[in-house]
C-alpha cells in the first residue's frame, strides 16, 4: 500500500491522503491489540499458563518467546496496562512514519526479545511493554533527528504522555521486567538512527513574506554611489545642467538717464 507523505497545504487531495494514512494506522494498531486480547482470552478460556509463551533467557526452548511473549500477559491488569500505550504509540508510529514503521516495528519486536534472552535474569518474561518502550523511544528520537513539524509534535506528545518510561528502564519492582523495557528502548533508538530518512520530509509551507524577501532588490537601492559621482554644489562643470535663469541688470547711470520726468517739469494742461 502506497502512503503519500503529508503536504503543507490543505486541499481535497491532501485531506484524502491524510485520511488514508490515519485509516492505515488505526487498522494496524487494532490488529496488534486484537492479537494481544485474543491470546489472553485463549489462555484464560483454555486454562493455559502465559509462561508457556514467555522468554526464558539463555534457554534454547525459550527462543520462541521472542515472537510470542508480547501476546502473553501475567494477568488482566497486566494486559490493561499495556493496551492503551501500545494502541497510542503504534497508531502514532504507523501514521507518522508508515514506511519506516514496516521495518521498525518488527525490528523492535525481535531485538527487544533477543536482548532479554541474552542478558535478562533467569525468569519468564512476558508482555508487550518492551515493544511499547521501543516505540516510545523510536518516536522521541525521530523527532530529535528529523526536526520537521510533524516529527517534533509527535515527539513532544509521546514525551508528555509516556515520559515516565525513561525511569522504567531501571530496576524498580521485582516482578517487573525492566530488562524488557531497557532492551526495547535500545531497539527503538537503533531503529530511529537507521530509519530516520526512510520517510520523505514533508514540504515546508512557504509564506508570502518569505517569497518577497527572496526577490532581488535593485542595485541602486543597496549600493551607495562612489564619492566621485556625488555632485558638489559649489563646483559646477561645463556639462552641469542649467537649473535657473540669469537676469542682467543695467548700470546705475544708464538707469537714471532713462528715468521718467518729474511732476514739476511736466507741461501745463488746460
PDB file of C-alpha atoms in Angstrom:
ATOM      1  CA  UNK A   1       0.000   0.000   0.000  1.00  0.00           C
ATOM      2  CA  UNK A   2       1.494   3.336  -1.040  1.00  0.00           C
ATOM      3  CA  UNK A   3       1.184   6.007   1.626  1.00  0.00           C
ATOM      4  CA  UNK A   4       1.534   9.592   0.412  1.00  0.00           C
ATOM      5  CA  UNK A   5       3.555  11.960   2.610  1.00  0.00           C
ATOM      6  CA  UNK A   6       1.795  14.873   4.313  1.00  0.00           C
ATOM      7  CA  UNK A   7       1.750  18.173   2.449  1.00  0.00           C
ATOM      8  CA  UNK A   8       1.641  21.719   3.861  1.00  0.00           C
ATOM      9  CA  UNK A   9      -1.448  22.919   2.003  1.00  0.00           C
ATOM     10  CA  UNK A  10      -4.870  21.575   2.961  1.00  0.00           C
ATOM     11  CA  UNK A  11      -6.872  20.658  -0.143  1.00  0.00           C
ATOM     12  CA  UNK A  12      -9.151  17.811  -1.153  1.00  0.00           C
ATOM     13  CA  UNK A  13      -6.305  15.556  -2.241  1.00  0.00           C
ATOM     14  CA  UNK A  14      -4.195  16.052   0.869  1.00  0.00           C
ATOM     15  CA  UNK A  15      -7.213  15.516   3.116  1.00  0.00           C
ATOM     16  CA  UNK A  16      -7.918  12.231   1.322  1.00  0.00           C
ATOM     17  CA  UNK A  17      -4.287  11.151   1.708  1.00  0.00           C
ATOM     18  CA  UNK A  18      -4.343  12.065   5.372  1.00  0.00           C
ATOM     19  CA  UNK A  19      -7.473  10.006   5.921  1.00  0.00           C
ATOM     20  CA  UNK A  20      -5.816   7.053   4.189  1.00  0.00           C
ATOM     21  CA  UNK A  21      -2.782   7.352   6.470  1.00  0.00           C
ATOM     22  CA  UNK A  22      -4.984   7.529   9.561  1.00  0.00           C
ATOM     23  CA  UNK A  23      -7.046   4.529   8.420  1.00  0.00           C
ATOM     24  CA  UNK A  24      -3.861   2.567   7.803  1.00  0.00           C
ATOM     25  CA  UNK A  25      -2.517   3.465  11.263  1.00  0.00           C
ATOM     26  CA  UNK A  26      -5.752   2.617  13.086  1.00  0.00           C
ATOM     27  CA  UNK A  27      -6.177  -0.728  11.339  1.00  0.00           C
ATOM     28  CA  UNK A  28      -2.586  -1.701  12.089  1.00  0.00           C
ATOM     29  CA  UNK A  29      -2.795  -0.823  15.776  1.00  0.00           C
ATOM     30  CA  UNK A  30      -6.198  -2.518  16.123  1.00  0.00           C
ATOM     31  CA  UNK A  31      -4.793  -5.699  14.593  1.00  0.00           C
ATOM     32  CA  UNK A  32      -1.902  -5.644  17.069  1.00  0.00           C
ATOM     33  CA  UNK A  33      -4.190  -5.109  20.053  1.00  0.00           C
ATOM     34  CA  UNK A  34      -6.589  -7.761  18.791  1.00  0.00           C
ATOM     35  CA  UNK A  35      -3.762 -10.300  18.774  1.00  0.00           C
ATOM     36  CA  UNK A  36      -2.900  -9.451  22.390  1.00  0.00           C
ATOM     37  CA  UNK A  37      -6.512  -9.783  23.556  1.00  0.00           C
ATOM     38  CA  UNK A  38      -7.281 -12.938  21.579  1.00  0.00           C
ATOM     39  CA  UNK A  39      -4.180 -14.641  23.007  1.00  0.00           C
ATOM     40  CA  UNK A  40      -5.142 -13.654  26.560  1.00  0.00           C
ATOM     41  CA  UNK A  41      -8.724 -14.860  26.100  1.00  0.00           C
ATOM     42  CA  UNK A  42      -7.498 -18.128  24.656  1.00  0.00           C
ATOM     43  CA  UNK A  43      -5.186 -18.715  27.603  1.00  0.00           C
ATOM     44  CA  UNK A  44      -7.926 -17.784  30.044  1.00  0.00           C
ATOM     45  CA  UNK A  45     -10.554 -19.997  28.455  1.00  0.00           C
ATOM     46  CA  UNK A  46      -8.244 -22.980  27.941  1.00  0.00           C
ATOM     47  CA  UNK A  47      -6.527 -22.635  31.297  1.00  0.00           C
ATOM     48  CA  UNK A  48      -3.027 -22.416  29.858  1.00  0.00           C
ATOM     49  CA  UNK A  49      -0.168 -20.670  31.591  1.00  0.00           C
ATOM     50  CA  UNK A  50       1.148 -17.465  29.967  1.00  0.00           C
ATOM     51  CA  UNK A  51       4.665 -18.589  30.814  1.00  0.00           C
ATOM     52  CA  UNK A  52       4.485 -21.119  28.008  1.00  0.00           C
ATOM     53  CA  UNK A  53       4.801 -18.250  25.512  1.00  0.00           C
ATOM     54  CA  UNK A  54       7.288 -16.190  27.533  1.00  0.00           C
ATOM     55  CA  UNK A  55      11.014 -15.664  27.062  1.00  0.00           C
ATOM     56  CA  UNK A  56      13.269 -17.851  29.180  1.00  0.00           C
ATOM     57  CA  UNK A  57      16.763 -16.310  28.997  1.00  0.00           C
ATOM     58  CA  UNK A  58      19.545 -18.477  27.607  1.00  0.00           C
ATOM     59  CA  UNK A  59      17.236 -21.472  27.275  1.00  0.00           C
ATOM     60  CA  UNK A  60      17.055 -22.743  23.691  1.00  0.00           C
ATOM     61  CA  UNK A  61      13.442 -23.736  24.240  1.00  0.00           C
ATOM     62  CA  UNK A  62      12.689 -20.155  25.265  1.00  0.00           C
ATOM     63  CA  UNK A  63      13.748 -18.671  21.937  1.00  0.00           C
ATOM     64  CA  UNK A  64      10.197 -18.976  20.658  1.00  0.00           C
ATOM     65  CA  UNK A  65       9.213 -16.460  23.308  1.00  0.00           C
ATOM     66  CA  UNK A  66      10.942 -13.721  21.284  1.00  0.00           C
ATOM     67  CA  UNK A  67       7.974 -13.974  18.887  1.00  0.00           C
ATOM     68  CA  UNK A  68       5.205 -14.907  21.294  1.00  0.00           C
ATOM     69  CA  UNK A  69       5.991 -13.070  24.554  1.00  0.00           C
ATOM     70  CA  UNK A  70       4.259  -9.788  23.529  1.00  0.00           C
ATOM     71  CA  UNK A  71       0.976 -11.726  23.254  1.00  0.00           C
ATOM     72  CA  UNK A  72       1.281 -13.278  26.714  1.00  0.00           C
ATOM     73  CA  UNK A  73       0.399 -11.366  29.896  1.00  0.00           C
ATOM     74  CA  UNK A  74       0.545 -12.407  33.505  1.00  0.00           C
ATOM     75  CA  UNK A  75      -2.990 -11.260  34.358  1.00  0.00           C
ATOM     76  CA  UNK A  76      -5.805  -8.977  33.241  1.00  0.00           C
ATOM     77  CA  UNK A  77      -4.289  -5.907  34.958  1.00  0.00           C
ATOM     78  CA  UNK A  78      -1.052  -6.504  33.090  1.00  0.00           C
ATOM     79  CA  UNK A  79      -2.943  -6.699  29.804  1.00  0.00           C
ATOM     80  CA  UNK A  80      -4.856  -3.489  30.503  1.00  0.00           C
ATOM     81  CA  UNK A  81      -1.707  -1.598  31.466  1.00  0.00           C
ATOM     82  CA  UNK A  82      -0.173  -2.414  28.065  1.00  0.00           C
ATOM     83  CA  UNK A  83      -3.256  -1.952  25.895  1.00  0.00           C
ATOM     84  CA  UNK A  84      -3.533   1.852  25.876  1.00  0.00           C
ATOM     85  CA  UNK A  85       0.211   2.618  25.432  1.00  0.00           C
ATOM     86  CA  UNK A  86       0.503   0.056  22.647  1.00  0.00           C
ATOM     87  CA  UNK A  87      -2.567   1.426  20.870  1.00  0.00           C
ATOM     88  CA  UNK A  88      -1.480   5.066  21.058  1.00  0.00           C
ATOM     89  CA  UNK A  89       2.191   4.516  20.228  1.00  0.00           C
ATOM     90  CA  UNK A  90       1.511   2.058  17.400  1.00  0.00           C
ATOM     91  CA  UNK A  91      -1.030   4.431  15.848  1.00  0.00           C
ATOM     92  CA  UNK A  92       1.376   7.384  16.013  1.00  0.00           C
ATOM     93  CA  UNK A  93       4.191   5.310  14.551  1.00  0.00           C
ATOM     94  CA  UNK A  94       2.153   3.956  11.646  1.00  0.00           C
ATOM     95  CA  UNK A  95       0.665   7.375  10.882  1.00  0.00           C
ATOM     96  CA  UNK A  96       3.815   9.480  11.181  1.00  0.00           C
ATOM     97  CA  UNK A  97       6.318   7.082   9.582  1.00  0.00           C
ATOM     98  CA  UNK A  98       4.403   4.486   7.521  1.00  0.00           C
ATOM     99  CA  UNK A  99       7.449   3.391   5.530  1.00  0.00           C
ATOM    100  CA  UNK A 100       9.831   3.217   8.471  1.00  0.00           C
ATOM    101  CA  UNK A 101       7.227   1.515  10.677  1.00  0.00           C
ATOM    102  CA  UNK A 102       7.156  -1.527   8.386  1.00  0.00           C
ATOM    103  CA  UNK A 103      10.748  -2.215   9.414  1.00  0.00           C
ATOM    104  CA  UNK A 104      10.903  -0.504  12.815  1.00  0.00           C
ATOM    105  CA  UNK A 105       8.090  -2.481  14.427  1.00  0.00           C
ATOM    106  CA  UNK A 106       9.463  -5.961  13.545  1.00  0.00           C
ATOM    107  CA  UNK A 107      12.976  -4.769  14.364  1.00  0.00           C
ATOM    108  CA  UNK A 108      11.958  -3.535  17.820  1.00  0.00           C
ATOM    109  CA  UNK A 109       9.944  -6.716  18.366  1.00  0.00           C
ATOM    110  CA  UNK A 110      12.878  -9.019  17.594  1.00  0.00           C
ATOM    111  CA  UNK A 111      15.737  -7.003  19.124  1.00  0.00           C
ATOM    112  CA  UNK A 112      13.934  -6.392  22.407  1.00  0.00           C
ATOM    113  CA  UNK A 113      13.154 -10.097  22.779  1.00  0.00           C
ATOM    114  CA  UNK A 114      16.662 -11.108  21.787  1.00  0.00           C
ATOM    115  CA  UNK A 115      18.161  -8.703  24.318  1.00  0.00           C
ATOM    116  CA  UNK A 116      16.024 -10.227  27.056  1.00  0.00           C
ATOM    117  CA  UNK A 117      17.006 -13.752  26.029  1.00  0.00           C
ATOM    118  CA  UNK A 118      20.702 -12.879  26.082  1.00  0.00           C
ATOM    119  CA  UNK A 119      21.077 -10.636  29.137  1.00  0.00           C
ATOM    120  CA  UNK A 120      17.995 -10.788  31.373  1.00  0.00           C
ATOM    121  CA  UNK A 121      17.820 -12.530  34.717  1.00  0.00           C
ATOM    122  CA  UNK A 122      16.594 -16.102  34.933  1.00  0.00           C
ATOM    123  CA  UNK A 123      12.817 -15.804  34.886  1.00  0.00           C
ATOM    124  CA  UNK A 124       9.922 -15.919  32.456  1.00  0.00           C
ATOM    125  CA  UNK A 125       9.461 -12.545  30.727  1.00  0.00           C
ATOM    126  CA  UNK A 126       6.076 -11.817  29.149  1.00  0.00           C
ATOM    127  CA  UNK A 127       4.140  -8.770  27.954  1.00  0.00           C
ATOM    128  CA  UNK A 128       4.203  -6.107  25.261  1.00  0.00           C
ATOM    129  CA  UNK A 129       5.813  -3.435  27.413  1.00  0.00           C
ATOM    130  CA  UNK A 130       9.159  -3.971  25.691  1.00  0.00           C
ATOM    131  CA  UNK A 131       7.649  -3.094  22.332  1.00  0.00           C
ATOM    132  CA  UNK A 132       5.806  -0.130  23.858  1.00  0.00           C
ATOM    133  CA  UNK A 133       9.069   1.237  25.257  1.00  0.00           C
ATOM    134  CA  UNK A 134      10.727   0.686  21.886  1.00  0.00           C
ATOM    135  CA  UNK A 135       8.026   2.638  20.044  1.00  0.00           C
ATOM    136  CA  UNK A 136       8.147   5.475  22.570  1.00  0.00           C
ATOM    137  CA  UNK A 137      11.924   5.872  22.237  1.00  0.00           C
ATOM    138  CA  UNK A 138      11.666   5.470  18.473  1.00  0.00           C
ATOM    139  CA  UNK A 139       9.179   8.331  18.137  1.00  0.00           C
ATOM    140  CA  UNK A 140      11.054  10.563  20.562  1.00  0.00           C
ATOM    141  CA  UNK A 141      14.438  10.121  18.880  1.00  0.00           C
ATOM    142  CA  UNK A 142      12.900  10.536  15.414  1.00  0.00           C
ATOM    143  CA  UNK A 143      11.711  13.987  16.448  1.00  0.00           C
ATOM    144  CA  UNK A 144      15.219  14.910  17.593  1.00  0.00           C
ATOM    145  CA  UNK A 145      16.779  13.736  14.327  1.00  0.00           C
ATOM    146  CA  UNK A 146      14.273  14.797  11.666  1.00  0.00           C
ATOM    147  CA  UNK A 147      13.097  18.104  13.207  1.00  0.00           C
ATOM    148  CA  UNK A 148      10.208  18.612  10.824  1.00  0.00           C
ATOM    149  CA  UNK A 149       6.928  19.872  12.215  1.00  0.00           C
ATOM    150  CA  UNK A 150       5.162  16.505  12.381  1.00  0.00           C
ATOM    151  CA  UNK A 151       8.126  14.727  13.965  1.00  0.00           C
ATOM    152  CA  UNK A 152       8.557  17.422  16.623  1.00  0.00           C
ATOM    153  CA  UNK A 153       4.856  17.440  17.524  1.00  0.00           C
ATOM    154  CA  UNK A 154       4.731  13.647  17.821  1.00  0.00           C
ATOM    155  CA  UNK A 155       7.933  13.616  19.870  1.00  0.00           C
ATOM    156  CA  UNK A 156       6.530  16.157  22.315  1.00  0.00           C
ATOM    157  CA  UNK A 157       3.214  14.306  22.590  1.00  0.00           C
ATOM    158  CA  UNK A 158       4.783  10.940  23.408  1.00  0.00           C
ATOM    159  CA  UNK A 159       7.176  12.522  25.884  1.00  0.00           C
ATOM    160  CA  UNK A 160       4.287  14.303  27.608  1.00  0.00           C
ATOM    161  CA  UNK A 161       2.147  11.140  27.753  1.00  0.00           C
ATOM    162  CA  UNK A 162       4.772   8.475  28.381  1.00  0.00           C
ATOM    163  CA  UNK A 163       7.878  10.290  29.580  1.00  0.00           C
ATOM    164  CA  UNK A 164       7.778   8.079  32.684  1.00  0.00           C
ATOM    165  CA  UNK A 165       9.104   5.249  30.552  1.00  0.00           C
ATOM    166  CA  UNK A 166      12.515   6.853  30.857  1.00  0.00           C
ATOM    167  CA  UNK A 167      12.584   5.803  34.504  1.00  0.00           C
ATOM    168  CA  UNK A 168      11.051   2.362  33.993  1.00  0.00           C
ATOM    169  CA  UNK A 169      14.106   1.092  32.117  1.00  0.00           C
ATOM    170  CA  UNK A 170      15.814   0.884  35.522  1.00  0.00           C
ATOM    171  CA  UNK A 171      15.045  -1.805  38.133  1.00  0.00           C
ATOM    172  CA  UNK A 172      12.135  -0.778  40.349  1.00  0.00           C
ATOM    173  CA  UNK A 173       9.933  -3.767  41.220  1.00  0.00           C
ATOM    174  CA  UNK A 174      10.959  -7.382  41.481  1.00  0.00           C
ATOM    175  CA  UNK A 175       8.186  -8.731  39.247  1.00  0.00           C
ATOM    176  CA  UNK A 176       8.583  -6.031  36.578  1.00  0.00           C
ATOM    177  CA  UNK A 177      10.902  -6.941  33.706  1.00  0.00           C
ATOM    178  CA  UNK A 178      12.999  -3.804  33.450  1.00  0.00           C
ATOM    179  CA  UNK A 179      15.278  -5.796  31.137  1.00  0.00           C
ATOM    180  CA  UNK A 180      12.472  -5.989  28.591  1.00  0.00           C
ATOM    181  CA  UNK A 181      11.924  -2.233  28.936  1.00  0.00           C
ATOM    182  CA  UNK A 182      15.625  -1.460  28.564  1.00  0.00           C
ATOM    183  CA  UNK A 183      16.068  -3.775  25.567  1.00  0.00           C
ATOM    184  CA  UNK A 184      13.022  -2.232  23.895  1.00  0.00           C
ATOM    185  CA  UNK A 185      14.353   1.279  24.484  1.00  0.00           C
ATOM    186  CA  UNK A 186      17.724   0.398  22.942  1.00  0.00           C
ATOM    187  CA  UNK A 187      15.985  -1.230  19.969  1.00  0.00           C
ATOM    188  CA  UNK A 188      13.819   1.883  19.468  1.00  0.00           C
ATOM    189  CA  UNK A 189      16.828   4.191  19.451  1.00  0.00           C
ATOM    190  CA  UNK A 190      18.662   1.970  16.956  1.00  0.00           C
ATOM    191  CA  UNK A 191      15.604   1.823  14.712  1.00  0.00           C
ATOM    192  CA  UNK A 192      15.329   5.618  14.713  1.00  0.00           C
ATOM    193  CA  UNK A 193      19.004   6.031  13.829  1.00  0.00           C
ATOM    194  CA  UNK A 194      18.752   3.533  10.976  1.00  0.00           C
ATOM    195  CA  UNK A 195      15.367   4.523   9.532  1.00  0.00           C
ATOM    196  CA  UNK A 196      15.027   8.272  10.123  1.00  0.00           C
ATOM    197  CA  UNK A 197      15.441   9.057   6.406  1.00  0.00           C
ATOM    198  CA  UNK A 198      13.148   6.335   5.060  1.00  0.00           C
ATOM    199  CA  UNK A 199      10.053   8.553   5.053  1.00  0.00           C
ATOM    200  CA  UNK A 200      10.420  11.752   2.981  1.00  0.00           C
ATOM    201  CA  UNK A 201      10.283  15.051   4.778  1.00  0.00           C
ATOM    202  CA  UNK A 202       7.021  16.922   4.134  1.00  0.00           C
ATOM    203  CA  UNK A 203       7.471  20.104   2.059  1.00  0.00           C
ATOM    204  CA  UNK A 204       7.680  23.183   4.212  1.00  0.00           C
ATOM    205  CA  UNK A 205       4.929  25.723   3.786  1.00  0.00           C
ATOM    206  CA  UNK A 206       6.147  28.957   2.202  1.00  0.00           C
ATOM    207  CA  UNK A 207       4.622  32.240   3.248  1.00  0.00           C
ATOM    208  CA  UNK A 208       4.194  35.406   1.206  1.00  0.00           C
ATOM    209  CA  UNK A 209       6.762  37.419   3.135  1.00  0.00           C
ATOM    210  CA  UNK A 210       9.401  34.748   2.521  1.00  0.00           C
ATOM    211  CA  UNK A 211       8.872  34.965  -1.236  1.00  0.00           C
ATOM    212  CA  UNK A 212       9.062  38.767  -1.177  1.00  0.00           C
ATOM    213  CA  UNK A 213      12.254  38.655   0.834  1.00  0.00           C
ATOM    214  CA  UNK A 214      13.919  36.450  -1.775  1.00  0.00           C
ATOM    215  CA  UNK A 215      13.231  38.844  -4.683  1.00  0.00           C
ATOM    216  CA  UNK A 216      16.464  40.547  -5.762  1.00  0.00           C
ATOM    217  CA  UNK A 217      16.421  44.221  -4.887  1.00  0.00           C
ATOM    218  CA  UNK A 218      17.556  46.904  -7.307  1.00  0.00           C
ATOM    219  CA  UNK A 219      21.279  47.569  -7.274  1.00  0.00           C
ATOM    220  CA  UNK A 220      20.912  51.291  -6.727  1.00  0.00           C
ATOM    221  CA  UNK A 221      18.862  50.622  -3.597  1.00  0.00           C
ATOM    222  CA  UNK A 222      21.551  48.515  -1.991  1.00  0.00           C
ATOM    223  CA  UNK A 223      24.809  50.249  -3.041  1.00  0.00           C
ATOM    224  CA  UNK A 224      25.776  53.836  -2.358  1.00  0.00           C
ATOM    225  CA  UNK A 225      27.315  55.834  -5.236  1.00  0.00           C
ATOM    226  CA  UNK A 226      31.045  56.481  -5.303  1.00  0.00           C
ATOM    227  CA  UNK A 227      32.269  59.747  -3.798  1.00  0.00           C
ATOM    228  CA  UNK A 228      33.452  60.993  -7.193  1.00  0.00           C
ATOM    229  CA  UNK A 229      29.941  60.618  -8.589  1.00  0.00           C
ATOM    230  CA  UNK A 230      28.317  62.808  -5.956  1.00  0.00           C
ATOM    231  CA  UNK A 231      27.819  66.386  -7.322  1.00  0.00           C
ATOM    232  CA  UNK A 232      29.224  69.309  -5.306  1.00  0.00           C
ATOM    233  CA  UNK A 233      27.094  72.447  -5.151  1.00  0.00           C
ATOM    234  CA  UNK A 234      29.917  74.945  -5.421  1.00  0.00           C
ATOM    235  CA  UNK A 235      31.731  73.190  -8.269  1.00  0.00           C
ATOM    236  CA  UNK A 236      29.703  73.034 -11.497  1.00  0.00           C
ATOM    237  CA  UNK A 237      31.333  71.779 -14.635  1.00  0.00           C
ATOM    238  CA  UNK A 238      30.524  72.856 -18.169  1.00  0.00           C
ATOM    239  CA  UNK A 239      28.195  69.928 -18.529  1.00  0.00           C
ATOM    240  CA  UNK A 240      26.206  70.862 -15.441  1.00  0.00           C
ATOM    241  CA  UNK A 241      22.547  71.264 -16.373  1.00  0.00           C
ATOM    242  CA  UNK A 242      21.023  74.721 -16.208  1.00  0.00           C
ATOM    243  CA  UNK A 243      18.634  74.846 -13.314  1.00  0.00           C
ATOM    244  CA  UNK A 244      17.800  78.600 -13.357  1.00  0.00           C
ATOM    245  CA  UNK A 245      17.864  81.861 -15.392  1.00  0.00           C
ATOM    246  CA  UNK A 246      20.299  84.777 -15.021  1.00  0.00           C
ATOM    247  CA  UNK A 247      18.779  88.323 -15.238  1.00  0.00           C
ATOM    248  CA  UNK A 248      21.181  91.059 -16.398  1.00  0.00           C
ATOM    249  CA  UNK A 249      20.879  94.424 -14.580  1.00  0.00           C
ATOM    250  CA  UNK A 250      21.877  97.705 -16.362  1.00  0.00           C
ATOM    251  CA  UNK A 251      24.390 100.120 -14.756  1.00  0.00           C
ATOM    252  CA  UNK A 252      23.045 102.782 -12.390  1.00  0.00           C
ATOM    253  CA  UNK A 253      23.933 105.781 -14.633  1.00  0.00           C
ATOM    254  CA  UNK A 254      22.061 104.403 -17.581  1.00  0.00           C
ATOM    255  CA  UNK A 255      19.111 103.739 -15.397  1.00  0.00           C
ATOM    256  CA  UNK A 256      18.981 107.444 -14.296  1.00  0.00           C
ATOM    257  CA  UNK A 257      19.064 108.759 -17.941  1.00  0.00           C
ATOM    258  CA  UNK A 258      16.057 106.732 -18.825  1.00  0.00           C
ATOM    259  CA  UNK A 259      14.168 107.732 -15.701  1.00  0.00           C
ATOM    260  CA  UNK A 260      10.685 109.316 -16.019  1.00  0.00           C
ATOM    261  CA  UNK A 261      10.387 113.240 -15.815  1.00  0.00           C
ATOM    262  CA  UNK A 262       9.486 114.884 -12.501  1.00  0.00           C
ATOM    263  CA  UNK A 263       5.968 116.005 -11.791  1.00  0.00           C
ATOM    264  CA  UNK A 264       7.055 119.768 -11.603  1.00  0.00           C
ATOM    265  CA  UNK A 265       8.537 119.872 -15.123  1.00  0.00           C
ATOM    266  CA  UNK A 266       5.506 118.441 -16.815  1.00  0.00           C
ATOM    267  CA  UNK A 267       3.787 120.839 -19.404  1.00  0.00           C
ATOM    268  CA  UNK A 268       0.640 122.714 -18.267  1.00  0.00           C
ATOM    269  CA  UNK A 269      -2.678 121.362 -19.242  1.00  0.00           C
ATOM    270  CA  UNK A 270      -5.838 123.390 -19.881  1.00  0.00           C
TER     271      UNK A 270
END
